[in-house]
XYZ file of C-alpha atoms in Angstrom:
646
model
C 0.000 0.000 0.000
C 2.732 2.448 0.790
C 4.765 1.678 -2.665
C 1.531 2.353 -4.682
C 1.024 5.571 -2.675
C 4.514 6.684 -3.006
C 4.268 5.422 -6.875
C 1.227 7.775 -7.327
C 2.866 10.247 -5.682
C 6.056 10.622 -7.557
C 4.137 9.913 -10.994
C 2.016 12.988 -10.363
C 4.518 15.238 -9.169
C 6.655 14.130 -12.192
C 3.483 14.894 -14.377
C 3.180 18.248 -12.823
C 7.147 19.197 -12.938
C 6.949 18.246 -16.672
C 3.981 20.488 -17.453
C 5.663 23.062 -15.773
C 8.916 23.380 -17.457
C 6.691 22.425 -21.400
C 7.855 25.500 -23.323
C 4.642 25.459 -24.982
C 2.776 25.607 -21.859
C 4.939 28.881 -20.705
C 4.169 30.742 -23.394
C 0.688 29.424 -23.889
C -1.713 32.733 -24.648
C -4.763 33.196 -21.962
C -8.091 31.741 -23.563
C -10.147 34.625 -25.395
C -7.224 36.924 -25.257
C -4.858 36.164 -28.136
C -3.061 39.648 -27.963
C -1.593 40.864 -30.932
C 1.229 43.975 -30.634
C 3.093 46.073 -32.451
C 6.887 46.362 -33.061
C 6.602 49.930 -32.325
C 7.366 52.347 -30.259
C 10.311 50.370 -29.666
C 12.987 51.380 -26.502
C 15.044 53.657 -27.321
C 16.870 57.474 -26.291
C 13.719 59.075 -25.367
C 12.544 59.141 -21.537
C 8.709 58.210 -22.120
C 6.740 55.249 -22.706
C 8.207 54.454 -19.152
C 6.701 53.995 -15.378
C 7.607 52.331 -12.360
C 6.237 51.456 -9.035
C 7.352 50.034 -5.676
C 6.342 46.720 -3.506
C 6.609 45.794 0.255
C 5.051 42.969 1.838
C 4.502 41.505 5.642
C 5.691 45.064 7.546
C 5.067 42.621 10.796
C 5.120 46.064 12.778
C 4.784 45.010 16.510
C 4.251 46.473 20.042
C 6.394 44.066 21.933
C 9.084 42.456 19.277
C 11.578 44.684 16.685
C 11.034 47.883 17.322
C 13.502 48.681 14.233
C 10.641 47.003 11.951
C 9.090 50.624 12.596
C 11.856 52.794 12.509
C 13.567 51.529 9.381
C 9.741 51.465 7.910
C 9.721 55.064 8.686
C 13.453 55.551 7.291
C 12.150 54.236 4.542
C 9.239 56.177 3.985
C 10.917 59.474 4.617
C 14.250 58.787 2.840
C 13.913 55.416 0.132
C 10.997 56.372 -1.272
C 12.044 60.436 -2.836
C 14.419 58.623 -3.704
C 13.151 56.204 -6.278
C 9.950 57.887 -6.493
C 7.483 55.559 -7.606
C 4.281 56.270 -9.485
C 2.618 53.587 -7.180
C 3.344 51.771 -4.325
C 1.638 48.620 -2.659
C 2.254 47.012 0.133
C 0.733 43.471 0.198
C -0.593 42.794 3.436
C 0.696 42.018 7.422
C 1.200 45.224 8.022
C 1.062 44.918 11.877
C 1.881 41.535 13.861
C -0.720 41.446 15.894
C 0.570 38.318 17.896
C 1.515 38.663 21.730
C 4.789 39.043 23.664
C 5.317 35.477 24.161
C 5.126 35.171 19.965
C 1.915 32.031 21.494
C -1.637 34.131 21.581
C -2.916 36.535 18.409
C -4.583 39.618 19.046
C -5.078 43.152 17.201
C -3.527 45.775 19.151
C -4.645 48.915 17.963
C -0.744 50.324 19.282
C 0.645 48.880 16.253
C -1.701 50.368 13.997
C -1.443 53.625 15.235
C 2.317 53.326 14.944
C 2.033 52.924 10.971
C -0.642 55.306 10.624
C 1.498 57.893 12.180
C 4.374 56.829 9.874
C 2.720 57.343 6.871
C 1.324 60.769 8.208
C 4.732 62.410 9.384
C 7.038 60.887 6.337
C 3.806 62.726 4.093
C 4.347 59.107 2.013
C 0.949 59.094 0.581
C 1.863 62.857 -0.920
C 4.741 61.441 -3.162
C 3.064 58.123 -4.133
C -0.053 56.772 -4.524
C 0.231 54.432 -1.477
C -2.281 51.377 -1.634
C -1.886 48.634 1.080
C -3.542 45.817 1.847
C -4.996 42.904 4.401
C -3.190 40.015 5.317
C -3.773 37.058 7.381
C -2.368 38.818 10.774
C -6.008 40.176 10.858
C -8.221 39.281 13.398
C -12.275 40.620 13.416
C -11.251 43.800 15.533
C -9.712 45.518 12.570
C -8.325 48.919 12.726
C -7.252 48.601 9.381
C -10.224 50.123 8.167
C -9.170 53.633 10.360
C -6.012 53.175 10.241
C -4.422 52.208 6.675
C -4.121 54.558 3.815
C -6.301 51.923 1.860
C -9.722 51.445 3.681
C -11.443 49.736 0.719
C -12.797 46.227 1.986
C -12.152 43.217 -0.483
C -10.997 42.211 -3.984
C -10.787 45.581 -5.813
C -9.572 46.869 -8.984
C -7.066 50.337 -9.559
C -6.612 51.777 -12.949
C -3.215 53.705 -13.572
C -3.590 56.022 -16.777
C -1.016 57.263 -18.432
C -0.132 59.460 -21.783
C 0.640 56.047 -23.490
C -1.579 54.011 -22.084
C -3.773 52.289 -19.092
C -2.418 49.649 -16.950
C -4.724 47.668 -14.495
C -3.890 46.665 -10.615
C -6.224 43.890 -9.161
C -6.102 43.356 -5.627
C -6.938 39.629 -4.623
C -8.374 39.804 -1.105
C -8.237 36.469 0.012
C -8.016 36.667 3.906
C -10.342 34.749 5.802
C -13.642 36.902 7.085
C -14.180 37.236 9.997
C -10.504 36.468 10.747
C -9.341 33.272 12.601
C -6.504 33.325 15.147
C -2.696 31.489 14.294
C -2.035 29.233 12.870
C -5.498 28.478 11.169
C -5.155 31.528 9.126
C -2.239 30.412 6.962
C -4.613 30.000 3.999
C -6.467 32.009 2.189
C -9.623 30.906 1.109
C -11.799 32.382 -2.199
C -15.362 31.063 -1.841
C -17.894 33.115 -0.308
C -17.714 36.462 1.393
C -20.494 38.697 3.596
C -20.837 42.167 3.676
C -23.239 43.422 6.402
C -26.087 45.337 4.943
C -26.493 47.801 7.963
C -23.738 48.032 10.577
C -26.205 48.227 12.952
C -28.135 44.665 11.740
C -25.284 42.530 11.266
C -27.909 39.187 10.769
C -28.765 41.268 7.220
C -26.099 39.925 5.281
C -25.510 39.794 1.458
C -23.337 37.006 0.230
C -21.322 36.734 -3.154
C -19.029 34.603 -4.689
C -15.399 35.994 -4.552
C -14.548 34.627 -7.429
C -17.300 35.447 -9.530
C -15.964 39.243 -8.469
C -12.439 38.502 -9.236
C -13.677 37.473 -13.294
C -15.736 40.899 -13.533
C -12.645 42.450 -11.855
C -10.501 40.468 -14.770
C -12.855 41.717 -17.610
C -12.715 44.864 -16.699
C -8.610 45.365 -17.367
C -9.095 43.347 -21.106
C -8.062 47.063 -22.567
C -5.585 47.924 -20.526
C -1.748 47.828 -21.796
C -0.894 45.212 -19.097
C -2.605 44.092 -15.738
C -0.873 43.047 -12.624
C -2.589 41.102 -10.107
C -1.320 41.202 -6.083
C -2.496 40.405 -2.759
C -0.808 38.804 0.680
C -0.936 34.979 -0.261
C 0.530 32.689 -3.015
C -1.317 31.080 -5.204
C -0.512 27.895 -3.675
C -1.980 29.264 -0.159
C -5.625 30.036 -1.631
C -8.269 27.634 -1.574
C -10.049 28.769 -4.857
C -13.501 27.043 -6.798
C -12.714 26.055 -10.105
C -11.253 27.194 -12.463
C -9.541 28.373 -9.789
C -7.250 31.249 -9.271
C -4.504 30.611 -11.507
C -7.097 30.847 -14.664
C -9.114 33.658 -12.886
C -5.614 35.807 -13.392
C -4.503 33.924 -16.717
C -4.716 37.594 -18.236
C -2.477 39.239 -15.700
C 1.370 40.003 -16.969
C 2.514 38.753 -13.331
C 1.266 38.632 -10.085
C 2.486 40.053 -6.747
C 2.331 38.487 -3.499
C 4.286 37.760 0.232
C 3.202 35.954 2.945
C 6.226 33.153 2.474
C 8.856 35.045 4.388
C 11.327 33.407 2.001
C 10.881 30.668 3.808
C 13.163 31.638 6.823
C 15.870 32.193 4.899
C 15.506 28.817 3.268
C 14.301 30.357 -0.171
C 15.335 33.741 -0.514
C 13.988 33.760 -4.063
C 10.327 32.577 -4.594
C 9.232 33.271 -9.059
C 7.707 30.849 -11.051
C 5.349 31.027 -14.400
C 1.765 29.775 -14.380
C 1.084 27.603 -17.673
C -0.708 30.301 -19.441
C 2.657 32.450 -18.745
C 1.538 34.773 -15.768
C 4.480 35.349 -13.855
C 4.333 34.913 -9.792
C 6.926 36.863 -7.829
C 7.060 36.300 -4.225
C 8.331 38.865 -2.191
C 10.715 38.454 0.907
C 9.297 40.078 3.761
C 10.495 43.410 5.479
C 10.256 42.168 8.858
C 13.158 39.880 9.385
C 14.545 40.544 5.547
C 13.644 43.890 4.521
C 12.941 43.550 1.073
C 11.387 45.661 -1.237
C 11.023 45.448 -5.017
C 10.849 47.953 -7.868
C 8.800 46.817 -10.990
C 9.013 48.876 -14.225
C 6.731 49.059 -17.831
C 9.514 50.316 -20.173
C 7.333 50.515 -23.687
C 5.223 48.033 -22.197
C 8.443 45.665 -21.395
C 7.977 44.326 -17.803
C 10.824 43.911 -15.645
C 11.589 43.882 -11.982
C 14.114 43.795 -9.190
C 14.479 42.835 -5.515
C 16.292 44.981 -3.303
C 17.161 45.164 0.285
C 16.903 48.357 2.235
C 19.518 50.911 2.078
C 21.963 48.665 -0.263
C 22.611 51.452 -2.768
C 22.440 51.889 -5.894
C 19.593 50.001 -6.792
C 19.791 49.183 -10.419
C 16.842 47.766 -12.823
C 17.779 47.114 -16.780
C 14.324 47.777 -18.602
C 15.988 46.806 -22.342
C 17.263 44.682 -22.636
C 14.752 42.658 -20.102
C 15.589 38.537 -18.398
C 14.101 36.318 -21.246
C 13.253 34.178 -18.175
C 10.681 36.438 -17.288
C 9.734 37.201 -21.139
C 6.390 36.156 -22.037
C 5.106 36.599 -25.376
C 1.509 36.132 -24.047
C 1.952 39.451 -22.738
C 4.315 41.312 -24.108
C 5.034 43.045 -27.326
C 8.691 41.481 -27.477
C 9.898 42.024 -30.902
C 10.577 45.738 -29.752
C 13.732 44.268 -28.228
C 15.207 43.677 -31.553
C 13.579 46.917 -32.529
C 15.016 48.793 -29.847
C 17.856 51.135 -30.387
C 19.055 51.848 -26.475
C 19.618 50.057 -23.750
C 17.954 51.223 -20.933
C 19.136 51.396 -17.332
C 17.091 52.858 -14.396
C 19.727 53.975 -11.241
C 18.562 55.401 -7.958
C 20.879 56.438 -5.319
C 20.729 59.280 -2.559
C 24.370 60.277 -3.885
C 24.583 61.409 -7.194
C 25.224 58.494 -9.847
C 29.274 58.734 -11.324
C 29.176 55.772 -13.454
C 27.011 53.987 -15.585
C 29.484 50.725 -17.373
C 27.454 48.640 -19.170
C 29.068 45.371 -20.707
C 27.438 42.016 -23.049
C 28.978 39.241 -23.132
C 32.188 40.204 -21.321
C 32.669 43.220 -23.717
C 32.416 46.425 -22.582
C 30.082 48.855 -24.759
C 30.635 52.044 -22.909
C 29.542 54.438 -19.918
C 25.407 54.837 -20.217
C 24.469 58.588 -20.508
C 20.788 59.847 -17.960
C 18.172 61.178 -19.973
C 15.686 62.630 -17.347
C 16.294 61.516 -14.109
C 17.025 57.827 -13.015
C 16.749 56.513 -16.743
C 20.515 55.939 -18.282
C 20.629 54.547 -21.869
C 23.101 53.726 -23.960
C 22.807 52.778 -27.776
C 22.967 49.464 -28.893
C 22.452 46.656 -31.661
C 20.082 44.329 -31.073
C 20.765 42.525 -34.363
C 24.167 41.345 -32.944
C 22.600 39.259 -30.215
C 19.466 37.967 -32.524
C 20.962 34.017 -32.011
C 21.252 32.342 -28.573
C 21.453 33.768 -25.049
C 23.638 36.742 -23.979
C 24.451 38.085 -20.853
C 24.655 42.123 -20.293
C 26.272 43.707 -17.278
C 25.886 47.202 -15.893
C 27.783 48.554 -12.973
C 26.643 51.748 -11.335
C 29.252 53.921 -8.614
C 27.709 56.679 -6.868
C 29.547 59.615 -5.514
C 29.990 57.871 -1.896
C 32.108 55.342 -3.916
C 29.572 52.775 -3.270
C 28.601 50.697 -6.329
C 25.881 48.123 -7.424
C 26.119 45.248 -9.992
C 23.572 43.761 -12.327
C 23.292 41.195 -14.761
C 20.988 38.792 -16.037
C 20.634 36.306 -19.343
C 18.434 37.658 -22.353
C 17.321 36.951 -25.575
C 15.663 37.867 -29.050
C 14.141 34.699 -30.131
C 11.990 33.484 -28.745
C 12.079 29.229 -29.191
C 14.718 29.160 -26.224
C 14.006 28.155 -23.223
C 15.024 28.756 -19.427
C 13.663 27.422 -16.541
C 12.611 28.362 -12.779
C 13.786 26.538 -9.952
C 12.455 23.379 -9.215
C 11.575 23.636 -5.759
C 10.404 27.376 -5.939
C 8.012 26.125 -8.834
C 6.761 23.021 -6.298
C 6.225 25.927 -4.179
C 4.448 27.779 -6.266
C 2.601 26.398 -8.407
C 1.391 23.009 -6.147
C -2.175 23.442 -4.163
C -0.729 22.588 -0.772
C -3.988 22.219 0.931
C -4.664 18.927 -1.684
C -1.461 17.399 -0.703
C -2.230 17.839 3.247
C -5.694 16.697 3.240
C -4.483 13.372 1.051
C -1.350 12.937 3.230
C -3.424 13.394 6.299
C -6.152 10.895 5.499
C -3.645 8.234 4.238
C -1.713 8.795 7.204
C -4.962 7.908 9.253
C -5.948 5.330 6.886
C -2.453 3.435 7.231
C -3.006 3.271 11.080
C -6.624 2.212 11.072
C -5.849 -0.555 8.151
C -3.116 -1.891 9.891
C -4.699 -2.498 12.752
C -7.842 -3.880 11.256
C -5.304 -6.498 9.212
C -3.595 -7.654 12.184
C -6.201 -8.105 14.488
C -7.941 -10.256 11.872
C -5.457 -12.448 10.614
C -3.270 -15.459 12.237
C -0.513 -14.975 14.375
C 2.922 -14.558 12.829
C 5.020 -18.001 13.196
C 8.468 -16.911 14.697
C 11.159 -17.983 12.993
C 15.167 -17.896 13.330
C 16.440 -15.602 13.301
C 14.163 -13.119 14.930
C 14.838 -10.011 12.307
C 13.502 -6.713 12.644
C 10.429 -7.335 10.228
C 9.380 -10.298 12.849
C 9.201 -8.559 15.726
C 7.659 -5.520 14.275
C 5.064 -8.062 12.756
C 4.822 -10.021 16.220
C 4.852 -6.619 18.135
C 1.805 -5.657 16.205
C 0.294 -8.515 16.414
C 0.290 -8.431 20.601
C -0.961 -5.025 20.769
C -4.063 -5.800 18.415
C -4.918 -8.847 20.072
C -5.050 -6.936 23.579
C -8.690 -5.032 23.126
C -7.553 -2.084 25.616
C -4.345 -1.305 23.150
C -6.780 -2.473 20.276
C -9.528 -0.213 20.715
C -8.024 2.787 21.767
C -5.549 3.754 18.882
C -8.972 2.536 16.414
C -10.787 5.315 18.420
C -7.879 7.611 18.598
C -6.872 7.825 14.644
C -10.837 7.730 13.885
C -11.216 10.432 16.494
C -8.567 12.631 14.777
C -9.801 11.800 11.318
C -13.618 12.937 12.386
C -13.960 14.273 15.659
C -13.945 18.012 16.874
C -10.188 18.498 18.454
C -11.404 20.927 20.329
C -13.560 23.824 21.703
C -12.355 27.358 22.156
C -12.338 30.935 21.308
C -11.240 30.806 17.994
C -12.205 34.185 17.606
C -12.156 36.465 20.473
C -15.532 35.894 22.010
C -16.730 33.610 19.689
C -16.310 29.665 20.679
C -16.062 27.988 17.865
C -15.403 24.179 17.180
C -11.989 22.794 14.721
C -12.022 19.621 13.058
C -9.888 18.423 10.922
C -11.739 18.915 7.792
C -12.503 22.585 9.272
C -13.512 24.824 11.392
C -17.519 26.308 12.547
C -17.457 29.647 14.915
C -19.861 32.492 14.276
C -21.815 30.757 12.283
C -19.426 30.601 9.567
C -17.424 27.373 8.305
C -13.933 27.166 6.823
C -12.831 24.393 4.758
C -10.224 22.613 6.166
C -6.459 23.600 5.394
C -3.774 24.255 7.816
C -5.878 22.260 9.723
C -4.614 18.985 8.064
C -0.911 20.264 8.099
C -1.467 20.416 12.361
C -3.231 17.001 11.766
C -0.135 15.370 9.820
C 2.523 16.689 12.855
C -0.007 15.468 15.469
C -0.409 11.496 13.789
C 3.582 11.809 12.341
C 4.935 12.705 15.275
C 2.346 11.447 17.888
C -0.043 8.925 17.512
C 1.823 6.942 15.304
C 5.171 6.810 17.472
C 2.843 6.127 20.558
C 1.665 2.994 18.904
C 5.234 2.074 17.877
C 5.827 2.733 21.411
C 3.169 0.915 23.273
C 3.742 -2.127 20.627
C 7.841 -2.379 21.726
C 6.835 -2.576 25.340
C 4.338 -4.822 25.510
C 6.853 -6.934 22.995
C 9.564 -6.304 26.021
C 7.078 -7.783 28.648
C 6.630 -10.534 26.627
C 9.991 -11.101 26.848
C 9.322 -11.853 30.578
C 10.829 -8.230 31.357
C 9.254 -5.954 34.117
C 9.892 -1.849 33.833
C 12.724 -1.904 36.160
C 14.552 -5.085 34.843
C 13.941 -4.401 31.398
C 16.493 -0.872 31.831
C 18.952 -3.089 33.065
C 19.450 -5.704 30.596
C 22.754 -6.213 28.777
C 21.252 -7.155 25.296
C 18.751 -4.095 25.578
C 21.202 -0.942 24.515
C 18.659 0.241 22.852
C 16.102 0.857 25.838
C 17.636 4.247 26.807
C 16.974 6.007 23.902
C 13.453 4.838 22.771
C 12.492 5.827 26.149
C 14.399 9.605 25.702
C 12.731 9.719 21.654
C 9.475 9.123 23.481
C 9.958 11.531 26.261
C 10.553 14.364 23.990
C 7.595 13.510 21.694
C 5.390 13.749 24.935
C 7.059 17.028 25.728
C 6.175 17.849 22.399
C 2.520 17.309 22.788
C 1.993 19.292 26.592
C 3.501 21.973 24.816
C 0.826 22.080 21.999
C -1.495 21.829 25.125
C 0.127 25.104 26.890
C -0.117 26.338 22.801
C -3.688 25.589 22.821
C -3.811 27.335 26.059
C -1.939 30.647 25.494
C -4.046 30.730 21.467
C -7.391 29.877 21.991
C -8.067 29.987 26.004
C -9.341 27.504 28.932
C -11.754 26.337 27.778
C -9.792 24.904 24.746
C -7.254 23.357 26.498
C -9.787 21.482 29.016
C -12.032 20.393 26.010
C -9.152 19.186 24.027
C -9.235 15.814 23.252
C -6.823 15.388 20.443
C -4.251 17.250 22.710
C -5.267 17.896 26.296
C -6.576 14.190 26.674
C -4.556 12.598 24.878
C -1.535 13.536 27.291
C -3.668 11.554 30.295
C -4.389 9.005 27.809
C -0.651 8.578 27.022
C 0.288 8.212 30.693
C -2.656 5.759 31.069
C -1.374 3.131 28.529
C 1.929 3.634 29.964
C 0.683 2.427 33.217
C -1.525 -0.476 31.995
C 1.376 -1.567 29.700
C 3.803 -2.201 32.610
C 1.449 -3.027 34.877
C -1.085 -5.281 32.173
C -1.371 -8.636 34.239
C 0.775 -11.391 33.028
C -2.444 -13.559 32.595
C -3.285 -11.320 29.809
C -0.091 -12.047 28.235
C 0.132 -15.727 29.280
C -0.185 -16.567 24.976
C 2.642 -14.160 23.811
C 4.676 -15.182 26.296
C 4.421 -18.685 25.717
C 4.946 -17.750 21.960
C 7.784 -15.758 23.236
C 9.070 -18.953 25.290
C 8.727 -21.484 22.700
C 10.408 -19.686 20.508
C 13.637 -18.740 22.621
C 13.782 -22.464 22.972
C 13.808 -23.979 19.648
């Protein structure tokens, strides 16, 4: 059973990685909007045709932890941002914390609100940029967001930018859970339906419609727009969506914008992938522990982009020519590369820029000249770099001798191919809460078949020598046969497949009830996510060990041993640390009871069965496997004896 699960497994994933990485499949045009574009006006000396804009994501502004979150938000407010002046800035959602001192309990403290509020007020931010920030899943139902944010639009919304040459479309993907749920059952976003009350006043008036129904309208709104960038807090692969889904809902978009990952504490500092109709999807590192922030550009309707971290100067961005990894011909009017007749270079710095050296290939074309303001160019032909991939290179000195390097791989055809990493793409791209619900439930399954299997069928016939797979198989075979040991792992992996694991204020003063499949408070339910992640680390690390564990010790006593002369037998080396692996697991679980405590209150933690109860449980079958009469174990024994004496 576990080969053909792990055979499915891999075959899918394999199926997936190769759809992925199908050059037909990244530059596959959106259904119903086969673009067609012109070769001009192509890049070249000239400073127009040309915008940029600004993105910051999880601000994680706190009253008890980092202080310097706020102060180097407010640096940057007062000193990054006339710097690079940016047509548009959004920031895409955590703006405050909103979790307590001890990092355990989630609240919204209107402190930390206040504290951003009055950042964006005395830098005068929202005077030199049009400043749009969104919700993230640090929100709780007490939201000050709506006072306190320079954004106080509720939901999925869309923002038109207009230009001389053009219109270009911002949709905002609201995806946070409503009313919000405390940590850690907020991780994912969920698109299904929403509630707006009709009268504050009359909150039992409520009018209900579909979110995603709301995103298409938003979608068919941008169709005439130059380009149209999506954003909001959570990945793609963190939104529980009704089909089509998300990923076709934004098939139009040039790229969308998100955070939420943290770059995977430190793990993946660089989250981008393609969706198969060619949308890109750039992650953003967060500012709170990384302080990221990324400039994105529409150079003659050429996207490009760059991450930066705070106050590393100067921050470079080469509009032409652009990464063919993040080329799309879906898109983009690409042929104006090779009709180009400049590269262009956008340099920001606080110090005046000295040096603009731009190099292909190793060669060095010359010093880039500004035009009007940050944009450098320098001219250029494309027709010497029409076969294969290139590489350009442009370093930029300011006048405090500090200086910034950039370089990236394009091209003018477009038949190549490059791809994303693989494990940013599995990030990406995959619908994690799929994979946790079918891992949890086969998890569970495993347990309860086994069980079932070994209670039912004859006893193993012991054979020399005694290897591992016979003892395991005879160890197995004792506990099933013993109906206390029997019966209550049945009841406990049915119980955590079906039954409520607890009780509590899921929502400050709202009880509500969490099962594994989901949670009910307020009258509201919420399909099951993160939920089955929790479930997975409570049955991995847990209830399946504690079986393992109850199984070796009742094998032990049938080995004639006793608690205190089993720890001092010569041939048993091994006691020692099963006993210490076991004793940290249980420390593991009273912690997720003190968890339970300090997140969702007393109540929760006394009306906890799959953690609370589980911990008397645990000590119970200790007890009754050490102390289980011998009577009870008269048969094992004897199979034990029998054995030992052949």
């Amino acid at each position: 059973m576990l080969r053909l699960a792990a055979g499915l497994l891999v075959a899918a994933l394999a199926a997936v990685l190769l759809d992925w990485y199908s050059p037909s499949a990244e530059q596959k045009a959106p259904k119903g909007r086969a673009r067609s574009f012109s070769p001009q006006p192509a890049p070249g000396a000239e400073a127009g045709n040309l915008f940029w804009a600004l993105q910051i994501s999880d601000l994680h502004i706190s009253k008890f932890l980092g202080p310097e979150r706020a102060s180097d938000f407010e640096k940057f407010c007062m000193e990054t941002i006339p710097v690079i002046q940016p047509a548009l800035t959004f920031v895409t959602g955590d703006l405050t914390d909103s979790k307590m001192k001890d990092k355990l309990g989630s609240d919204q403290f209107e402190a930390e609100w206040q504290t951003y509020q009055t950042i964006l007020k005395k830098s005068k931010v929202m005077e030199k940029t049009k400043w749009i920030d969104i919700k993230g899943n640090h929100v709780l139902p007490s939201f000050f967001g709506r006072k306190y944010s320079a954004w106080q639009k509720e939901g999925s919304f869309h923002y038109i930018h207009s230009t001389t040459f053009g219109k270009y479309s911002f949709i905002c993907v609201d995806a946070t859970l409503s009313p919000g749920l405390k940590r850690p059952y907020n991780f994912f976003g969920i698109l299904n339906a929403t509630y707006i009350p009709l009268d504050e006043s009359e909150k039992v008036n409520l009018l209900f419609q579909n979110k995603m129904q709301e995103l298409s309208s938003l979608a068919a709104e941008s169709h005439d727009s130059n380009h149209t960038i999506w954003f909001g807090h959570y990945p793609t692969s963190a939104i529980i969506s009704a089909s089509p889904g998300i990923r076709m809902a934004m098939s139009s978009a040039t790229a969308y914008l998100c955070g939420h990952f943290h770059t995977l504490g430190g793990l993946m500092p660089v989250l981008h992938t393609r969706h198969h109709h060619g949308t890109l999807e750039l992650e953003l590192g967060d500012w709170m522990d990384n302080r990221k922030y990324r400039i994105l550009a529409f150079d003659h309707d050429l996207f490009s982009f760059v991450d930066v971290i705070f106050e590393e100067w100067p921050v470079v961005l080469i509009t032409n020519p652009k990464p063919f990894l993040y080329s799309s011909s879906a898109h983009e009017p690409l042929q104006r590369l090779l009709h180009s007749t400049h590269i262009r270079i956008l340099a920001f710095s606080p110090s005046p820029i000295n040096l603009v050296k731009v190099s292909i290939d190793g060669v060095h074309l010359g010093d880039a000249i500004q035009v009007s303001g940050p944009l450098y160019v320098l001219k250029w032909a494309p027709q010497n770099y029409s076969l294969g991939f290139h590489q350009i290179e442009v370093t930029v000195q300011d006048g405090s001798d500090r200086s910034t390097t950039q370089l990236h791989t394009f091209a003018m055809e477009e038949n190549l191919s490059l791809k994303f990493d693989l494990f940013a793409s599995w990030i990406l791209l995959t619908d994690h809460y799929i994979w946790v619900r079918t891992v949890f439930v086969l998890l569970v399954a495993l347990q309860i078949v086994l069980l079932i299997i070994i209670r039912y069928r004859r006893k193993p016939t012991l054979k020399y020598p005694l290897g591992r797979t016979m003892q395991l198989s005879f160890s197995l075979h004792i506990l099933s046969k013993i109906n206390l040991f029997y019966y209550t792992f049945l009841l406990l992996n049915l119980y955590t497949l079906l039954g409520p694991w607890f009780i509590g204020e899921i929502i400050d003063g709202h009880i509500g009830i969490c099962f594994s499949f989901g949670v009910f408070v307020d009258g509201h339910f919420f399909e099951g996510s993160t939920t089955f992640l929790v479930g997975i680390m409570q049955v991995a690390f847990f209830n399946l060990p504690l079986m393992a564990y109850m199984c070796w010790c009742l094998y032990i006593r049938c080995q004639g041993h006793c608690f205190s002369s089993h720890l001092y037998h010569v041939r048993l080396y091994w006691v020692v640390p099963i006993h210490l692996i076991m004793a940290l697991l249980f420390s593991w679980q009273v912690y997720s009871c003190y968890f339970l405590l300090k997140t969702y209150g007393t109540i929760a933690f006394f009306l906890s069965p799959v953690r609370t109860w589980i911990v008397a449980l645990t000590v119970f079958l200790f007890y009754r496997a050490w102390k289980l009469q011998s009577s009870m174990l008269r048969t094992f024994i004897l199979e034990m004896k029998n054995y030992q004496s052949s």
